Amino acid sequence: MPCGQSDAMESTPFTDKPTLRGELVTLRPIRAEDADEINAIIRADDEIALLTGSVHSSTEKFPGASIERLRDIYGAWAVADDRLVLAVMDNTTDELVGEVVLHEWDEGNESCGFRTLIGAAGRGRGLGTEATRLIVEHGLTKMGMHRITLEVYDFNPRARHVYEKVGFMHEGTGREALRLDDEWIDVHFMAILAH
C-alpha cells in the first residue's frame, strides 16, 4: 500500500479529529464551509502567497482554485485519514484566523509533515506559536508520531523563530529552491522529535 494511504476500514492516527484548546486559540476540525473564510484570508493577504512559495513574483496574486473546488477539498480533508487539518480560532474574537496541518504521513517511520497558514488578523499576538505548539504536541503524544518535519523559506525568519520556540531544529538547507523576483531563495528543513 502506498505511503500515506490506508484501507478505508482501518483507523489511522489521523482518523480522530480532535478539538485542542489553548489560552489564545482553539483548534477545531476543519469543515467544507471553512473554505470560504480561508479563501478570504488568502485573497486579502498577499504575504501568504509569498511565504508559502506559491508565486514567483511579489506582484503575482495567489493562484488558488475556485471556491467550489476549495469547498470540495476542505470537505475531503475534514474526513481524511491521512492528514489532520484544524481551523485556528482566535479565542478573543471567535474568528477563524488560519489553519494548521499534519500531513504526508509515513507510517513505517512514524513521521509526518507540518504546515500552517495564519492570516494577518492572527499574526503578532502569539496565536501562531500556540497553534503550532498545540498540534505538534498532539502529534507527538496522542498520535504517536516520532518525527514531524517542515520547510520554511529563507525570507521568513518570523516563522522560523516560531518553529524554534516550539522545539523544531534546523536540519539542513535546500539551496536556491525557489525563484522569486528573479532571485533564488533557499529553503530550510526543520524537524522535531518525540523525545
Short mmCIF file of C-alpha atoms in Angstrom, two decimals:
data_model
loop_
_atom_site.label_atom_id
_atom_site.label_comp_id
_atom_site.label_asym_id
_atom_site.label_seq_id
_atom_site.Cartn_x
_atom_site.Cartn_y
_atom_site.Cartn_z
CA MET A 1 0.00 0.00 0.00
CA PRO A 2 1.50 3.42 -0.94
CA CYS A 3 2.79 5.59 1.87
CA GLY A 4 0.09 7.92 3.15
CA GLN A 5 -2.81 5.74 2.03
CA SER A 6 -4.75 3.25 4.07
CA ASP A 7 -7.66 0.88 3.80
CA ALA A 8 -10.90 2.85 4.30
CA MET A 9 -11.96 0.49 7.11
CA GLU A 10 -8.68 0.79 9.01
CA SER A 11 -8.21 3.51 11.58
CA THR A 12 -5.07 5.66 11.39
CA PRO A 13 -3.58 8.22 13.80
CA PHE A 14 -5.29 10.84 11.60
CA THR A 15 -8.81 9.38 11.82
CA ASP A 16 -9.65 11.15 15.08
CA LYS A 17 -10.36 14.85 14.54
CA PRO A 18 -9.87 16.47 17.97
CA THR A 19 -10.58 19.93 19.27
CA LEU A 20 -7.49 21.32 21.05
CA ARG A 21 -7.94 24.26 23.41
CA GLY A 22 -5.25 26.71 24.43
CA GLU A 23 -5.25 30.05 26.18
CA LEU A 24 -5.20 32.09 22.95
CA VAL A 25 -6.59 29.73 20.32
CA THR A 26 -8.86 26.76 19.88
CA LEU A 27 -8.04 24.29 17.11
CA ARG A 28 -11.14 22.58 15.80
CA PRO A 29 -11.70 20.16 12.93
CA ILE A 30 -11.86 21.87 9.55
CA ARG A 31 -15.20 21.85 7.67
CA ALA A 32 -16.07 22.29 4.00
CA GLU A 33 -17.68 25.67 4.69
CA ASP A 34 -14.41 26.95 6.21
CA ALA A 35 -13.11 27.16 2.65
CA ASP A 36 -14.95 30.47 2.27
CA GLU A 37 -13.11 32.07 5.20
CA ILE A 38 -9.75 30.55 4.30
CA ASN A 39 -10.18 31.81 0.73
CA ALA A 40 -10.99 35.31 2.05
CA ILE A 41 -7.89 35.24 4.30
CA ILE A 42 -5.66 34.22 1.38
CA ARG A 43 -7.16 36.76 -1.04
CA ALA A 44 -6.88 39.64 1.46
CA ASP A 45 -3.23 38.97 2.32
CA ASP A 46 -0.63 38.92 -0.48
CA GLU A 47 2.02 37.91 2.05
CA ILE A 48 0.55 34.40 2.27
CA ALA A 49 1.26 33.68 -1.41
CA LEU A 50 4.85 34.82 -0.92
CA LEU A 51 5.53 33.00 2.34
CA THR A 52 4.13 29.71 1.05
CA GLY A 53 6.19 29.86 -2.15
CA SER A 54 3.00 29.81 -4.23
CA VAL A 55 4.12 32.63 -6.55
CA HIS A 56 7.32 33.61 -8.34
CA SER A 57 6.83 37.37 -8.24
CA SER A 58 5.95 39.65 -5.33
CA THR A 59 3.27 41.26 -7.52
CA GLU A 60 1.67 37.95 -8.52
CA LYS A 61 -1.69 37.03 -6.95
CA PHE A 62 -2.37 33.70 -5.21
CA PRO A 63 -3.24 31.17 -7.93
CA GLY A 64 -5.92 29.40 -5.87
CA ALA A 65 -8.74 27.16 -7.01
CA SER A 66 -12.39 28.15 -7.40
CA ILE A 67 -14.41 28.41 -4.19
CA GLU A 68 -16.43 25.34 -5.23
CA ARG A 69 -13.23 23.32 -5.64
CA LEU A 70 -11.90 24.62 -2.30
CA ARG A 71 -15.10 23.51 -0.55
CA ASP A 72 -14.65 20.04 -2.07
CA ILE A 73 -11.01 19.96 -0.92
CA TYR A 74 -11.79 21.08 2.63
CA GLY A 75 -14.75 18.70 2.79
CA ALA A 76 -12.45 15.80 1.85
CA TRP A 77 -9.80 16.94 4.35
CA ALA A 78 -12.43 17.05 7.11
CA VAL A 79 -12.77 13.25 6.94
CA ALA A 80 -9.35 12.24 5.54
CA ASP A 81 -7.46 9.50 7.36
CA ASP A 82 -4.04 10.57 6.05
CA ARG A 83 -3.98 14.17 7.34
CA LEU A 84 -5.25 16.29 10.21
CA VAL A 85 -6.43 19.78 9.27
CA LEU A 86 -7.57 22.02 12.13
CA ALA A 87 -9.03 25.51 11.91
CA VAL A 88 -7.27 28.07 14.14
CA MET A 89 -9.91 30.04 16.05
CA ASP A 90 -8.97 33.23 17.92
CA ASN A 91 -10.39 32.74 21.46
CA THR A 92 -10.86 36.50 21.89
CA THR A 93 -12.97 37.07 18.77
CA ASP A 94 -14.04 33.50 17.86
CA GLU A 95 -12.76 34.37 14.36
CA LEU A 96 -11.12 31.79 12.09
CA VAL A 97 -7.60 33.16 11.50
CA GLY A 98 -5.92 30.23 9.77
CA GLU A 99 -5.22 26.52 9.75
CA VAL A 100 -2.63 24.02 10.97
CA VAL A 101 -1.99 20.73 9.20
CA LEU A 102 -0.24 17.44 9.88
CA HIS A 103 0.15 15.60 6.57
CA GLU A 104 2.47 13.46 4.41
CA TRP A 105 2.20 10.56 6.85
CA ASP A 106 5.00 8.00 6.70
CA GLU A 107 3.50 5.09 8.66
CA GLY A 108 6.63 2.95 8.81
CA ASN A 109 8.77 5.78 10.17
CA GLU A 110 6.05 7.21 12.44
CA SER A 111 6.55 10.65 10.92
CA CYS A 112 4.62 13.35 9.13
CA GLY A 113 4.95 16.88 7.83
CA PHE A 114 3.57 20.10 9.28
CA ARG A 115 2.37 23.28 7.62
CA THR A 116 0.43 26.30 8.75
CA LEU A 117 -1.33 29.31 7.33
CA ILE A 118 -2.11 32.26 9.62
CA GLY A 119 -3.77 35.36 8.16
CA ALA A 120 -2.97 38.95 9.09
CA ALA A 121 -5.65 39.04 11.82
CA GLY A 122 -3.85 36.23 13.65
CA ARG A 123 -0.28 37.49 13.47
CA GLY A 124 1.85 39.24 16.06
CA ARG A 125 -0.13 38.10 19.11
CA GLY A 126 1.24 34.61 19.78
CA LEU A 127 -1.67 32.79 18.14
CA GLY A 128 0.51 31.03 15.57
CA THR A 129 3.00 29.94 18.20
CA GLU A 130 0.30 28.47 20.43
CA ALA A 131 -1.47 26.80 17.48
CA THR A 132 1.81 25.23 16.35
CA ARG A 133 2.63 24.04 19.86
CA LEU A 134 -0.84 22.53 20.36
CA ILE A 135 -0.91 20.50 17.15
CA VAL A 136 2.74 19.41 17.39
CA GLU A 137 2.28 18.21 21.00
CA HIS A 138 -0.85 16.35 19.90
CA GLY A 139 1.03 14.74 17.01
CA LEU A 140 3.97 13.64 19.14
CA THR A 141 1.95 12.39 22.11
CA LYS A 142 -1.64 11.39 21.27
CA MET A 143 -0.96 10.39 17.65
CA GLY A 144 2.32 8.64 18.39
CA MET A 145 4.46 10.43 15.81
CA HIS A 146 8.21 10.08 16.32
CA ARG A 147 9.18 12.93 14.00
CA ILE A 148 7.43 15.95 12.49
CA THR A 149 9.10 17.93 9.70
CA LEU A 150 8.53 21.25 7.97
CA GLU A 151 10.04 23.58 5.37
CA VAL A 152 10.44 27.34 5.72
CA TYR A 153 11.85 29.78 3.16
CA ASP A 154 14.86 31.92 4.00
CA PHE A 155 12.86 35.17 3.73
CA ASN A 156 10.52 34.08 6.55
CA PRO A 157 12.57 34.45 9.77
CA ARG A 158 9.41 35.22 11.76
CA ALA A 159 8.04 31.73 11.09
CA ARG A 160 11.42 30.09 11.69
CA HIS A 161 11.60 31.82 15.09
CA VAL A 162 8.15 30.42 15.99
CA TYR A 163 9.21 26.91 14.96
CA GLU A 164 12.40 27.14 17.01
CA LYS A 165 10.41 28.33 20.06
CA VAL A 166 8.22 25.24 19.76
CA GLY A 167 11.26 22.95 19.55
CA PHE A 168 11.95 22.40 15.84
CA MET A 169 15.64 22.19 14.95
CA HIS A 170 17.29 23.18 11.67
CA GLU A 171 18.49 20.06 9.85
CA GLY A 172 19.58 21.39 6.50
CA THR A 173 19.14 23.83 3.66
CA GLY A 174 17.88 23.32 0.15
CA ARG A 175 19.93 25.85 -1.76
CA GLU A 176 18.17 28.04 -4.32
CA ALA A 177 14.92 26.07 -4.08
CA LEU A 178 12.53 28.90 -5.03
CA ARG A 179 12.81 31.56 -7.71
CA LEU A 180 11.19 34.82 -6.57
CA ASP A 181 11.54 38.19 -8.33
CA ASP A 182 14.49 36.86 -10.37
CA GLU A 183 16.37 35.82 -7.21
CA TRP A 184 17.00 32.34 -5.85
CA ILE A 185 15.73 31.66 -2.31
CA ASP A 186 16.92 28.87 -0.01
CA VAL A 187 14.51 26.63 1.87
CA HIS A 188 15.31 25.37 5.38
CA PHE A 189 14.35 21.91 6.58
CA MET A 190 13.41 21.61 10.24
CA ALA A 191 12.17 18.77 12.44
CA ILE A 192 11.11 17.97 15.97
CA LEU A 193 11.41 14.55 17.61
CA ALA A 194 9.18 12.93 20.22
CA HIS A 195 12.00 12.64 22.74
#
